[in-house]
Coordinates of C-alpha atoms in Angstrom, one line a residue:
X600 CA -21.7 9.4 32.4
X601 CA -22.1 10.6 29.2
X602 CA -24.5 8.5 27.0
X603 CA -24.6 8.0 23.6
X604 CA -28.0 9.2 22.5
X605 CA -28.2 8.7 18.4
X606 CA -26.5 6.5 15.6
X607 CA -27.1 7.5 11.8
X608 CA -25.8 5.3 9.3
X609 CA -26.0 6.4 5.6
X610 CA -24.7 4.6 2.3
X611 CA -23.4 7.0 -0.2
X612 CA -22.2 5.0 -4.4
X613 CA -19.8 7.3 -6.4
X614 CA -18.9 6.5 -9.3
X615 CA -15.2 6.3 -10.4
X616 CA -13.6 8.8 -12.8
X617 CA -13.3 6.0 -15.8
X618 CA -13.8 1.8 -15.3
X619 CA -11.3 0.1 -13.2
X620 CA -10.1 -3.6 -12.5
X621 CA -7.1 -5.2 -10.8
X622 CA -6.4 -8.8 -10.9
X623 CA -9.6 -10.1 -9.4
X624 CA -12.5 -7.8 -9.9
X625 CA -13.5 -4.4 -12.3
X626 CA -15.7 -1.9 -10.7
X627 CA -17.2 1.7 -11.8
X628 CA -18.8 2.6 -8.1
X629 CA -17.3 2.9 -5.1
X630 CA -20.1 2.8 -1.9
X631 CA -18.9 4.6 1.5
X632 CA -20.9 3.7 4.9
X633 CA -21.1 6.9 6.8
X634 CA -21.7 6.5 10.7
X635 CA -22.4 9.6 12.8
X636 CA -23.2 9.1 16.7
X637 CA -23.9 11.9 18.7
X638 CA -23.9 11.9 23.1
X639 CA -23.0 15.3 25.2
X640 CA -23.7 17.9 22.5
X641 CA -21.3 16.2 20.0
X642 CA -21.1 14.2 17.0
X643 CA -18.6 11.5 16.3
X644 CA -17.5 10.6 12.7
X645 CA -16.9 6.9 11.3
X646 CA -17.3 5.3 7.9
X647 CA -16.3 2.2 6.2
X648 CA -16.3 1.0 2.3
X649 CA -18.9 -2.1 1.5
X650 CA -22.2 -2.9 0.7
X651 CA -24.7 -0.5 1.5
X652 CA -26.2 -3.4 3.7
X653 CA -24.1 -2.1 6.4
X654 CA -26.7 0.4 7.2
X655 CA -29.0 -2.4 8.3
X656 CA -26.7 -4.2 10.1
X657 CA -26.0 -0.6 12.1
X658 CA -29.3 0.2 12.2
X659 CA -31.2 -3.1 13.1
X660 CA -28.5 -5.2 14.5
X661 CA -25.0 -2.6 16.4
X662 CA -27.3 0.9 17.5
X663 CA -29.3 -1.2 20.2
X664 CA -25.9 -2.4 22.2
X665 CA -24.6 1.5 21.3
X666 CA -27.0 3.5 22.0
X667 CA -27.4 4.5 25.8
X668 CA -23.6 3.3 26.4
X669 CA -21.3 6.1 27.7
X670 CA -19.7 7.0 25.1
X671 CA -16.1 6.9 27.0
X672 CA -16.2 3.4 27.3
X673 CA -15.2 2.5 23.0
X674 CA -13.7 -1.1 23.9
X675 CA -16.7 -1.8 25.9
X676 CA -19.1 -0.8 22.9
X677 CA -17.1 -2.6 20.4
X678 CA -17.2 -6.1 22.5
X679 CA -20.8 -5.7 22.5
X680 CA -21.4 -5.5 19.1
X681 CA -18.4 -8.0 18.4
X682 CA -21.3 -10.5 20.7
X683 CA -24.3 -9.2 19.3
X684 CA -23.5 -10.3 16.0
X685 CA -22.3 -13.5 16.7
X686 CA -24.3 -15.7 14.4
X687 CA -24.7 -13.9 11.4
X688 CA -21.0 -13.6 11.1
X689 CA -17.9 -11.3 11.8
X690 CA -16.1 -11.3 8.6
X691 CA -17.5 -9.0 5.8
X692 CA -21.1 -6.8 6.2
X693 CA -20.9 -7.0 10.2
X694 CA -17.2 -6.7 11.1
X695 CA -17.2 -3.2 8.2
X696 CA -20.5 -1.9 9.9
X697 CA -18.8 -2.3 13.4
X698 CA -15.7 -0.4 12.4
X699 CA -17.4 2.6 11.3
X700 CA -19.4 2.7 14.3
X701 CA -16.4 1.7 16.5
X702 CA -14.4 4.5 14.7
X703 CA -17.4 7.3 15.2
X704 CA -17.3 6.4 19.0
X705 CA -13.5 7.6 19.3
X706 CA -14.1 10.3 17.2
X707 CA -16.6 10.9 19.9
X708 CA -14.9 10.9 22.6
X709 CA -11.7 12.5 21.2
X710 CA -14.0 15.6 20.6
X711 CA -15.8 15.5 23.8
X712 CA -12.6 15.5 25.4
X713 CA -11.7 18.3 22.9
X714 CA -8.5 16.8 21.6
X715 CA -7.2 14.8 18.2
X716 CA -7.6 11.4 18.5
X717 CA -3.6 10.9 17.9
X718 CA -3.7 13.5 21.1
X719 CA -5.9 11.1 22.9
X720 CA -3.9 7.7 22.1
X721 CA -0.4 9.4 22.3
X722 CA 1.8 10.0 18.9
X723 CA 4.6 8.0 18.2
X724 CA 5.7 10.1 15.0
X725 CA 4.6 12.9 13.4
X726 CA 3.4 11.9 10.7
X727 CA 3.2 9.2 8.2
X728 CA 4.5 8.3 4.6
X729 CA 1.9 7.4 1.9
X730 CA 2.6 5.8 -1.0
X731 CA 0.4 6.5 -4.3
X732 CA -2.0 3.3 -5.3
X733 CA -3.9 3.0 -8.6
X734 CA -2.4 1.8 -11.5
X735 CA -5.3 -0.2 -12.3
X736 CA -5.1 -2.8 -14.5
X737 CA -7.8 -0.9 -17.0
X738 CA -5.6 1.9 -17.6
X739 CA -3.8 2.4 -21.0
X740 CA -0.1 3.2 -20.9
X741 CA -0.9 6.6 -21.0
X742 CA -2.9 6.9 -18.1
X743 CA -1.0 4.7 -16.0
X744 CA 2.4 6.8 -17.0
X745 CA 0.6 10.0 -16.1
X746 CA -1.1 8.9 -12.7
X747 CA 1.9 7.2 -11.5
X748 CA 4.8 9.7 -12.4
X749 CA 2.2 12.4 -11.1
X750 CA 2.6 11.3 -7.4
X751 CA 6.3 10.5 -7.9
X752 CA 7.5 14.1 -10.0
X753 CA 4.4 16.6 -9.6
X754 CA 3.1 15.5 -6.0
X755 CA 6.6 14.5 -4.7
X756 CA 5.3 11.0 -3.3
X757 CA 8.6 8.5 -4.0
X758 CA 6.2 5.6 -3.4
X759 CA 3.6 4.2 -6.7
X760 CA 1.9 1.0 -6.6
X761 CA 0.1 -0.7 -9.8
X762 CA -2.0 -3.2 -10.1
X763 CA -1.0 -6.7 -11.9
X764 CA -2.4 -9.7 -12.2
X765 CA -4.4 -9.0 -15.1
X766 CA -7.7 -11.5 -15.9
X767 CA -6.4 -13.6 -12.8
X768 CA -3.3 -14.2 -13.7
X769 CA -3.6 -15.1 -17.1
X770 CA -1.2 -11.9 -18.9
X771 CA 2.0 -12.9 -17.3
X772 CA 3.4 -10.8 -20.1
X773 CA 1.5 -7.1 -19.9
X774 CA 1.8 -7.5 -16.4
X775 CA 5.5 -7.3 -16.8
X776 CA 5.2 -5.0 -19.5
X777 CA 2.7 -2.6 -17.3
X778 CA 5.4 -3.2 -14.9
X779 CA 8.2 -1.9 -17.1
X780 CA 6.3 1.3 -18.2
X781 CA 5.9 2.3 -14.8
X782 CA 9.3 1.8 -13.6
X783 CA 9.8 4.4 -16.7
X784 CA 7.4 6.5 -15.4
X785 CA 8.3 7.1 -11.8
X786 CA 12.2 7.2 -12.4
X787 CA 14.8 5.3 -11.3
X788 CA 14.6 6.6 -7.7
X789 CA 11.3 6.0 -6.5
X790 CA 10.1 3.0 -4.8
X791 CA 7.5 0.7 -7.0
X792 CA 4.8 -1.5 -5.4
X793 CA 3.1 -4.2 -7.2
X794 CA -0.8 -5.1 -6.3
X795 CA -1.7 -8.8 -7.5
X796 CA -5.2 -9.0 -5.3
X797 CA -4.3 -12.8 -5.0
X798 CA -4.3 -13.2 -8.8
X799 CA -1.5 -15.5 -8.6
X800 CA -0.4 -19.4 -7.9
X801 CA 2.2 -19.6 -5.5
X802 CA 4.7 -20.8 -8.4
X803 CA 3.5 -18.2 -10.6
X804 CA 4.1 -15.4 -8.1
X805 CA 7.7 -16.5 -7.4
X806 CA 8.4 -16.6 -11.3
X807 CA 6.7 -13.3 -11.7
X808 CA 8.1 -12.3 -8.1
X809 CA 11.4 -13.1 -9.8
X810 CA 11.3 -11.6 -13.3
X811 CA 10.2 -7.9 -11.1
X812 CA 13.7 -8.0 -9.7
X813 CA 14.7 -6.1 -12.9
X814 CA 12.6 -3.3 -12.3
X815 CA 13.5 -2.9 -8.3
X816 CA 10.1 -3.9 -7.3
X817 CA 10.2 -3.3 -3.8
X818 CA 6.8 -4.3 -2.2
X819 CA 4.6 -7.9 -3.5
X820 CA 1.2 -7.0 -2.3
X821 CA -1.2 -10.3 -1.9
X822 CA 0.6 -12.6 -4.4
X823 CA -1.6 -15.3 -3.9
X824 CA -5.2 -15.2 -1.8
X825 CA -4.5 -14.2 1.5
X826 CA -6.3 -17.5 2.2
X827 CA -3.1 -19.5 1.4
X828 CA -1.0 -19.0 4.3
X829 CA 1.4 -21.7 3.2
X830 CA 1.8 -20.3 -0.5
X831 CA 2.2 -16.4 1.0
X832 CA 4.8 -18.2 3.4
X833 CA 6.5 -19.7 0.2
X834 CA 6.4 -16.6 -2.0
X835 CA 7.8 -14.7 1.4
X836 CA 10.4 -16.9 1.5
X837 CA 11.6 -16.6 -2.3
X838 CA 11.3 -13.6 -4.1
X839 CA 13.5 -10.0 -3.2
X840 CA 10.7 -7.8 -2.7
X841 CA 8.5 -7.6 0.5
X842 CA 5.3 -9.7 0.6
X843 CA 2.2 -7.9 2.1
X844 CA -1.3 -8.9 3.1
X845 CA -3.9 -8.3 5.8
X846 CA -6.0 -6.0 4.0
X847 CA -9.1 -8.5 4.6
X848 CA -8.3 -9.6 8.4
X849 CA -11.9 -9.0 10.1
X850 CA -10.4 -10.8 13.4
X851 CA -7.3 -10.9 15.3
X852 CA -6.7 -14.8 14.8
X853 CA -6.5 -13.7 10.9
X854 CA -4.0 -11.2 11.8
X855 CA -2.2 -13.7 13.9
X856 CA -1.9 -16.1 11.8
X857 CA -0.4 -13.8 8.7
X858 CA 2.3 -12.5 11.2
X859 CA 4.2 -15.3 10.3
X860 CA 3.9 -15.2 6.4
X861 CA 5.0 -11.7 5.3
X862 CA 7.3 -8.7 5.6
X863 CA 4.7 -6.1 6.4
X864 CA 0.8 -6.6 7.7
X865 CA -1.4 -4.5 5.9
X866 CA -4.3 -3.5 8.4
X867 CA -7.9 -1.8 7.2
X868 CA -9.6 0.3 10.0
X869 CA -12.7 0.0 8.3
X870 CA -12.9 -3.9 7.9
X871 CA -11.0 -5.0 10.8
X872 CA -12.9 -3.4 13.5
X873 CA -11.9 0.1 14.5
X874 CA -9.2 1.5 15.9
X875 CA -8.2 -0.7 19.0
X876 CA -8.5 -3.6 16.6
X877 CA -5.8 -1.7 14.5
X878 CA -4.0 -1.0 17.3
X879 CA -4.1 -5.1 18.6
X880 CA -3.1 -6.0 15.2
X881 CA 0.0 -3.7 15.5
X882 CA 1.0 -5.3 18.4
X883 CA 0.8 -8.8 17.2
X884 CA 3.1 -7.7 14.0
X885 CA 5.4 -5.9 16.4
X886 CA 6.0 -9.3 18.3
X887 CA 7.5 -10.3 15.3
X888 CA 9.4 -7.2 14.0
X889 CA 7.2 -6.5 11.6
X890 CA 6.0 -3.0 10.5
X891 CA 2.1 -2.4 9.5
X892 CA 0.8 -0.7 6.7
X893 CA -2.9 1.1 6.4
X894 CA -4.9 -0.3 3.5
X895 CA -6.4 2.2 2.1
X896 CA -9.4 5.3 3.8
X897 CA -6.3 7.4 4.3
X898 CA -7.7 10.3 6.6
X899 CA -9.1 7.6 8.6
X900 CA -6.3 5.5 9.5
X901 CA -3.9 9.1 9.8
X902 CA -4.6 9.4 13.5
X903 CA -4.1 5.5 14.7
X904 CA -1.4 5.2 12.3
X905 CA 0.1 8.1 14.0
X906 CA 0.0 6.3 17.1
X907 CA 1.6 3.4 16.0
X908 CA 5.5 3.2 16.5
X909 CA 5.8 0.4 13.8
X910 CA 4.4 1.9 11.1
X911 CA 5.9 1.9 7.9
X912 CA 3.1 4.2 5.2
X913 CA -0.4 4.4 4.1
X914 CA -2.0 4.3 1.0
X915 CA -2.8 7.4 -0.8
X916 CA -5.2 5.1 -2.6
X917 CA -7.0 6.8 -5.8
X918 CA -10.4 6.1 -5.2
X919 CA -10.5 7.0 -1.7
X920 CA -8.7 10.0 -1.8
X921 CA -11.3 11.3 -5.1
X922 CA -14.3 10.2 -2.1
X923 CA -12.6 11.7 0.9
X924 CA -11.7 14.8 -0.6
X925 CA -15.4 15.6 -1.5
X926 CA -16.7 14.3 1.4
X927 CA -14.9 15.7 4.2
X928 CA -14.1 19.5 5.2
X929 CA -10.0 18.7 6.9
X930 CA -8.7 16.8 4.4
X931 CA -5.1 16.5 4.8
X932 CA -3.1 16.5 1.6
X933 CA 1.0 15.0 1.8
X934 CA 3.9 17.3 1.4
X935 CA 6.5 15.5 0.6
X936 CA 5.0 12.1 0.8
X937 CA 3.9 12.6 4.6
X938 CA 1.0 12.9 5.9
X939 CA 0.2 14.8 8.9
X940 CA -3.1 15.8 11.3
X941 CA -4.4 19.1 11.8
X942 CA -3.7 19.2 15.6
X943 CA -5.7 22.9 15.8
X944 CA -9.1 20.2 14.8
X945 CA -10.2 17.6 17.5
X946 CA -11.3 14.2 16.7
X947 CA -10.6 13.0 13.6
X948 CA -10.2 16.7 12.2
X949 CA -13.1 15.9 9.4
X950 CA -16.4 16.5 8.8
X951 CA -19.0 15.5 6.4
X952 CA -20.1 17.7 4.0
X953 CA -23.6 16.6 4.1
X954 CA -25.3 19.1 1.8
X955 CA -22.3 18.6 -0.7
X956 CA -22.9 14.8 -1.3
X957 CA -26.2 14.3 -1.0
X958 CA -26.4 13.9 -4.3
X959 CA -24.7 10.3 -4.0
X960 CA -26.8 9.2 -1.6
X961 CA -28.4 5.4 -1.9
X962 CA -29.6 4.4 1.6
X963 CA -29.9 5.0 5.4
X964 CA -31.3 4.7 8.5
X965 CA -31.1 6.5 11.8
X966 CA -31.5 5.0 14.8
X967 CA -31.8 6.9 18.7
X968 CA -32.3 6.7 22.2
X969 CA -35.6 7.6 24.7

């Protein structure tokens, strides 16, 4: 047995490169969990995006179940901490602090086993497409123009996603008209997302859904709350473009349940619950011929994605990729709009730069074993 002997959870808050809203919320701070668990003479890497209150819950509530498991046994650690926190909650602050510590543990054991992770679950491809994502509903035409036909002409990504849904829902028009310049932007070729963040009424996204066809949106990402499972299922059924969600499933009975309302389920590695979680949620969409899609943290979902036979891209998402890049020595950059591990680096391939972003750090606590 090898035990796990340590957990360190640390909350990091940098701030974005100018203010940014999409159809729901505006933001100018982006805070990253950090989780680093260490057992054998190795440390595992894990983080998630949320409150910095994560680091209690990892801290106070997860490291006593962790700490002293062997660190081989991941599903056995993460239905321990799925118990432990049982009445305060899965969704939200628990269910993100248990998928960066559920993530750290098979980055763990990947490198105590001195393999990549996608080594250690098996590949099924590759590597995997990645759309850009930004487009924030913030930007000026000539931002939005220049981030989007960046990824499309300069970065050769033929996948761009902008927000819409502007002041929940309430600029049917820009939206269309943000929608037009960016069509304009990334050429006639390209594929063009749209991000509502639930902005819309389910007749509202079917008349919006609608008026898109003109511009070949391909992809209708949360058209209405991902809590409406009968107005997703509507908007599903009438509009051209594919209708996506999932990006806020904390459980497998929420992923269940949106199997059967859209084209694609989107799947977040750091909300859901880790990797295995990812991996069950595949499963379920693959029972219905669906593909899956990784919402956003794109160096963390390459490896599980990679393992995933029905996965259709990731998203090169702007904010995450400005964090990962400064945070992590591996990065991966696309060529050509795929994405693909550095098989020469075990585990995830990363590490934290620790010394580098200190600077951003807002909170922490460390947590280990006798």
């Amino acid at each position: 047995m090898t035990p796990i002997r340590s957990l360190r959870a640390t909350a990091y808050t940098v701030p974005t490169d100018r203010p940014e809203a999409d159809g729901t919320l505006a933001w100018d701070r982006t805070t990253v969990v950090v989780v680093q668990v260490t057992g054998g003479g190795q440390s595992g890497l894990g983080w998630t995006y949320g409150a910095a209150a994560c680091t209690a819950v990892a801290h106070d509530e997860l490291a006593p179940v962790v700490i002293g498991r062997n660190a081989f046994d991941v599903p056995g650690a993460f239905q321990e901490m799925v118990r432990k926190i049982r009445n305060d909650g899965r969704p939200g602050v628990c269910g993100y602090a248990i998928s960066a510590i559920e993530t750290a543990l098979w980055d763990l054991k990947a490198r105590l086993l001195g393999v990549p992770l996608c080594v250690l679950f098996g590949q099924a491809v590759d590597g995997v497409r990645v759309y850009g994502s930004g487009g924030f509903t913030t930007y000026p035409h000539a931002v939005l123009a220049e981030q989007l036909g960046g990824w499309v002409h300069d970065q050769g990504i033929p996948r761009a996603k902008l927000k819409i849904g502007e002041s929940r829902g309430t600029r049917e028009e820009r939206d269309l008209q943000r929608v037009r310049q960016a069509r304009e932007a990334v050429g006639d070729h390209a594929e063009l997302y749209v991000d509502a963040n639930g902005a819309y009424t389910p007749k509202q996204a079917i008349r919006m859904g609608r008026a898109m066809e003109e511009w070949d949106v391909r992809w209708f990402e949360e058209p209405v709350t991902s809590d409406d499972i009968a107005g997703l299922r509507r908007v599903r059924d009438a509009v051209r473009a594919d209708v996506a969600a999932g990006e806020y499933g904390c459980d497998l009975y929420t992923f269940r349940r949106l199997t059967g309302v859209v084209d694609c389920l989107q799947i977040d590695v750091t909300r859901c619950g880790g990797m295995l979680e990812w991996r069950r949620a595949a499963a379920l969409a693959a029972a219905r011929g669906l593909d899956v899609s990784g919402h956003c943290a794109p160096q963390l979902h390459l490896h599980v994605a990679l393992a995933t036979p029905n996965v259709r891209h990731l998203e090169w998402f702007h904010d995450h990729v400005r964090i990962e890049s400064k945070f992590f020595d591996g990065f991966r950059e696309p060529v050509e709009g795929v994405l693909r591990p550095d098989l020469s680096r075990p585990g995830l391939g990363l590490d934290l730069r620790e010394a580098d972003v200190a600077r951003f750090r807002t909170g922490g606590a460390d947590a280990a074993g006798d």
